[in-house]
């Protein structure tokens, strides 16, 4: 598996030579630095810790900056990629050339916060009829039984905060790699607001 | 945001937008039928332009056998091969939705002659 830290820029469309339009998301991939490596002998698993986007010196607290060692400048984003598929050393810079057109990738991001939402939006409950004298519209309905068991079962789906959680979209096709602009064009939508961090990795479940 | 413009720049057709809303245009649109490719013409009044950058589209309306037909073309699509301005129209708004409710002569757009002059003759020098 290979992976890189990027930032979601926004969406647009591309034409192919036949004139078919494809919706794409533009991901800005600035240089990624290998900050640390996890070894099987030492840590129990193998991974590469990547960092991207320069961080102002005053913003890096000592414990945070300490992770980077002396030779590497602290970065704003950090992410671990398991079983990194390319040989790399600590301090090495990786770029967008890890991906090529027609690859399949997974994109991990933090979805947009939706606030406090009801069960219809949050869990896809069907709700009740709108008319015909019905008095049951968007409520969740009953949350439990009677004296037995006497409490609401754990895990009952109810209203609450929705969104702003780690979300993975799998098997997105890379439509183009624009090395000059450091832009990766991926088919379809990816989670999160613009300019937030996303982790692009090679697809886990296909080829 | 500028990165999106930079990414789109490669696909944008320079000078493709040679018409205005209200103009009567003839769109040369390539149709792919299996192996063959042929060019179909669609002639009508430009009702509106929408969106920006690579995603810009325009709507053309014509009356075909008494039935109004509207087609939306992506301006920068490689299948839109050429856009000819047949007649330039004189309109005072950006979206000509009002044409949809009109029939016959009332659905016409007045022709603008001023623009044609600008194109053909250079401005007379001031004396």
XYZ file of C-alpha atoms in Angstrom:
334
model
C 0.000 0.000 0.000
C 1.195 3.478 -0.793
C -0.366 6.652 0.467
C 0.069 10.394 0.590
C -1.363 13.290 2.538
C -3.275 15.807 0.449
C -5.823 18.546 0.763
C -9.257 18.637 -0.805
C -9.488 21.655 -3.078
C -12.910 21.300 -4.664
C -14.790 19.696 -7.491
C -14.928 20.208 -11.242
C -15.491 18.114 -14.352
C -13.290 16.668 -17.079
C -14.105 15.689 -20.646
C -12.616 12.611 -22.219
C -11.808 12.514 -25.928
C -15.354 11.353 -26.711
C -16.807 14.312 -24.869
C -18.097 12.308 -21.888
C -18.126 14.396 -18.727
C -16.809 12.936 -15.489
C -17.172 14.666 -12.122
C -13.828 14.884 -10.308
C -12.446 16.143 -7.019
C -9.165 18.024 -7.109
C -6.754 16.992 -4.344
C -3.674 19.129 -3.775
C -0.729 16.917 -2.864
C 2.209 18.875 -1.579
C 5.517 17.190 -0.794
C 5.232 14.492 1.840
C 8.151 13.819 4.190
C 8.760 10.455 5.799
C 8.902 11.513 9.435
C 9.292 8.137 11.122
C 9.161 4.472 10.309
C 7.467 1.764 12.322
C 9.318 -1.548 12.326
C 7.889 -4.975 12.997
C 10.671 -5.841 15.457
C 10.359 -2.673 17.438
C 6.711 -1.605 17.168
C 4.989 -4.823 16.160
C 3.855 -3.561 12.761
C 5.293 -1.879 9.727
C 4.256 1.607 8.636
C 5.547 4.931 7.417
C 4.646 8.137 9.210
C 4.146 10.917 6.680
C 4.059 14.642 7.242
C 2.960 17.384 4.896
C 2.433 21.164 4.708
C 4.961 23.347 6.525
C 4.087 24.519 10.014
C 5.145 27.874 11.433
C 7.822 27.336 14.042
C 5.942 29.113 16.815
C 2.942 26.818 16.318
C 4.916 23.640 16.940
C 4.902 22.811 20.620
C 7.966 21.019 21.944
C 6.295 17.625 22.344
C 4.867 17.897 18.824
C 8.132 19.062 17.257
C 9.941 16.300 19.085
C 8.376 13.683 16.850
C 10.203 15.069 13.847
C 13.776 14.722 15.057
C 16.354 17.370 14.381
C 16.709 17.304 10.635
C 13.028 17.432 9.646
C 10.937 20.603 9.867
C 7.607 20.121 11.697
C 4.587 19.769 9.444
C 0.927 20.570 9.947
C -0.452 17.161 9.085
C 0.752 13.731 10.177
C -0.552 10.370 9.052
C 0.545 6.781 9.291
C 0.327 4.469 6.284
C 0.553 0.760 7.101
C 2.867 -1.558 5.158
C 4.191 1.185 2.940
C 4.665 -0.331 -0.514
C 7.666 1.731 -1.539
C 11.145 1.636 -0.076
C 11.760 4.871 1.737
C 14.055 6.277 4.381
C 13.290 8.718 7.166
C 13.683 12.236 5.812
C 12.893 11.252 2.252
C 10.442 13.380 0.260
C 7.621 11.676 -1.599
C 5.544 13.327 -4.289
C 2.454 12.889 -6.375
C 4.280 10.524 -8.782
C 3.371 7.609 -6.493
C 0.002 7.608 -8.262
C -0.691 7.299 -11.950
C -3.755 7.627 -14.114
C -6.395 4.858 -13.885
C -5.217 3.718 -10.426
C -7.872 2.976 -7.854
C -7.483 4.803 -4.555
C -9.175 5.055 -1.172
C -9.623 8.526 0.310
C -9.880 9.080 4.068
C -11.178 12.388 5.355
C -13.258 14.013 8.062
C -16.835 14.536 6.932
C -18.605 17.880 7.260
C -20.355 18.414 10.587
C -24.133 18.372 10.264
C -24.975 19.421 13.828
C -27.715 17.855 15.943
C -29.878 15.849 13.572
C -32.983 13.716 13.881
C -33.226 10.026 13.165
C -34.455 10.438 9.590
C -31.385 12.315 8.406
C -28.947 10.661 10.796
C -29.960 7.012 10.481
C -32.244 6.926 7.466
C -35.450 6.093 9.380
C -38.468 6.277 7.120
C -40.663 8.517 9.276
C -44.425 8.641 9.099
C -46.951 9.890 6.564
C -47.224 13.624 6.029
C -50.993 13.814 5.790
C -54.259 11.875 6.227
C -54.586 12.993 9.851
C -51.374 11.247 10.847
C -49.747 12.585 13.979
C -46.477 10.743 13.459
C -44.089 12.501 11.069
C -40.349 12.569 11.770
C -40.123 11.091 15.266
C -38.047 8.050 16.100
C -40.961 6.179 17.674
C -40.634 3.710 20.513
C -37.181 3.199 22.000
C -37.859 0.109 24.050
C -40.275 -2.324 25.678
C -42.105 -2.543 29.010
C -41.248 -3.717 32.502
C -39.164 -6.368 30.883
C -36.389 -5.496 30.110
C -37.163 -2.160 31.759
C -34.492 -0.171 29.929
C -33.684 0.960 26.408
C -31.313 -1.458 24.666
C -27.785 -0.217 24.207
C -26.997 1.025 20.704
C -30.579 2.152 19.967
C -30.312 4.696 17.164
C -31.449 8.116 18.311
C -31.015 11.792 17.365
C -27.659 13.421 18.020
C -24.567 14.981 16.565
C -23.976 13.935 12.985
C -20.920 14.204 10.763
C -17.371 15.395 11.429
C -16.098 11.868 11.754
C -13.467 9.852 9.944
C -14.923 8.680 6.650
C -13.362 6.502 3.970
C -14.460 6.405 0.342
C -13.138 3.334 -1.434
C -12.169 2.571 -5.018
C -12.103 6.012 -6.589
C -10.474 6.135 -9.993
C -7.595 8.526 -10.600
C -8.660 10.466 -13.687
C -5.478 12.505 -14.075
C -2.244 13.346 -12.316
C -1.214 16.946 -12.822
C 2.394 16.926 -11.623
C 2.931 20.568 -12.496
C 0.110 21.800 -10.268
C 0.574 18.941 -7.775
C -3.076 18.103 -8.336
C -4.605 14.646 -8.230
C -7.970 14.333 -9.983
C -10.138 11.634 -8.491
C -13.508 10.534 -9.818
C -16.470 11.470 -7.629
C -16.828 13.159 -4.269
C -14.673 12.850 -1.156
C -15.552 13.718 2.456
C -14.923 17.005 4.195
C -14.865 20.745 3.636
C -12.405 22.388 1.261
C -8.710 22.675 2.174
C -8.946 20.039 4.883
C -6.554 17.135 5.111
C -7.299 13.885 3.335
C -5.226 10.719 3.153
C -5.062 9.144 -0.303
C -3.977 5.504 -0.316
C -3.942 2.829 -2.954
C -7.211 0.870 -2.959
C -7.363 -1.771 -0.266
C -9.992 -4.059 -1.720
C -9.265 -4.013 -5.451
C -6.040 -4.633 -7.421
C -9.702 27.886 -5.848
C -7.133 28.998 -8.349
C -5.877 25.453 -8.521
C -9.213 24.403 -9.983
C -8.858 27.082 -12.639
C -5.350 25.878 -13.394
C -6.553 22.294 -13.725
C -9.409 23.325 -15.985
C -7.223 25.564 -18.142
C -5.924 22.659 -20.216
C -9.416 21.755 -21.391
C -10.875 25.193 -21.929
C -11.358 26.129 -25.577
C -10.080 29.643 -26.127
C -12.461 31.905 -28.026
C -15.288 29.393 -27.910
C -17.656 31.919 -26.470
C -18.205 34.106 -29.522
C -21.914 34.739 -28.975
C -24.265 36.464 -26.554
C -27.599 35.607 -25.006
C -30.334 36.399 -27.551
C -28.198 35.546 -30.576
C -29.392 32.985 -33.065
C -26.623 30.400 -33.333
C -25.905 27.277 -35.317
C -24.166 24.649 -33.171
C -22.076 21.996 -34.907
C -22.396 19.028 -32.575
C -20.584 15.750 -33.220
C -22.695 12.628 -32.792
C -21.018 9.262 -32.309
C -22.968 6.304 -33.665
C -20.981 3.164 -33.055
C -17.915 3.649 -35.215
C -19.201 6.562 -37.244
C -19.060 10.160 -36.240
C -21.141 12.796 -37.936
C -21.936 16.426 -37.289
C -25.446 17.540 -36.473
C -26.569 21.134 -36.656
C -28.816 22.730 -34.093
C -29.984 26.241 -34.845
C -31.903 28.442 -32.459
C -31.912 31.319 -29.988
C -29.527 31.281 -27.021
C -31.757 31.447 -23.947
C -29.097 31.536 -21.273
C -25.564 30.839 -20.230
C -24.919 29.090 -16.958
C -21.999 28.213 -14.673
C -18.413 29.272 -15.215
C -15.030 27.974 -16.237
C -14.976 24.535 -17.794
C -18.498 23.813 -16.566
C -20.081 26.640 -18.554
C -23.146 25.621 -20.552
C -25.606 27.390 -22.834
C -29.192 26.632 -23.770
C -30.451 26.901 -27.354
C -34.168 26.979 -28.127
C -35.837 26.401 -31.444
C -39.327 25.598 -32.699
C -39.386 22.272 -34.490
C -42.642 21.283 -36.229
C -44.550 23.559 -33.890
C -42.940 22.146 -30.756
C -40.422 24.075 -28.704
C -37.131 22.193 -28.338
C -34.350 23.230 -25.981
C -30.890 21.770 -25.841
C -28.180 22.431 -23.311
C -24.618 22.267 -24.602
C -21.440 22.269 -22.498
C -19.515 25.152 -24.029
C -16.110 23.489 -23.784
C -17.135 20.007 -24.833
C -14.960 18.546 -27.584
C -18.193 17.505 -29.284
C -19.236 21.116 -29.795
C -17.076 21.691 -32.842
C -18.177 25.114 -33.959
C -20.696 27.779 -32.992
C -21.784 30.108 -35.782
C -23.651 33.305 -35.005
C -26.425 33.550 -37.569
C -28.091 36.667 -36.207
C -27.181 38.785 -33.213
C -30.068 39.617 -30.953
C -30.885 42.721 -28.941
C -31.990 41.742 -25.444
C -32.061 43.432 -22.077
C -31.740 40.480 -19.750
C -29.403 37.549 -19.225
C -32.008 34.776 -19.125
C -34.686 34.766 -21.805
C -37.113 32.451 -20.035
C -39.992 34.678 -21.149
C -39.631 33.338 -24.671
C -40.995 29.992 -23.536
C -44.451 31.423 -22.922
C -44.621 33.262 -26.210
C -45.826 31.909 -29.499
C -45.222 33.012 -33.072
C -44.091 36.534 -33.763
C -44.101 37.510 -30.083
C -41.352 34.952 -29.459
C -38.895 36.786 -31.691
C -35.815 38.597 -30.486
C -35.102 41.960 -32.087
C -31.966 41.985 -34.163
C -29.035 44.036 -33.013
C -27.240 45.815 -35.843
C -24.843 47.768 -33.755
C -22.649 44.836 -32.947
C -22.325 43.757 -36.521
C -20.988 47.168 -37.440
C -18.444 47.038 -34.684
C -17.173 43.780 -35.988
C -16.969 44.718 -39.642
C -15.698 48.299 -39.500
C -13.002 49.686 -37.279
C -14.083 52.681 -35.223
C -13.993 55.956 -37.198
C -11.168 58.145 -36.015
C -12.132 61.264 -34.165
C -11.672 64.493 -36.045
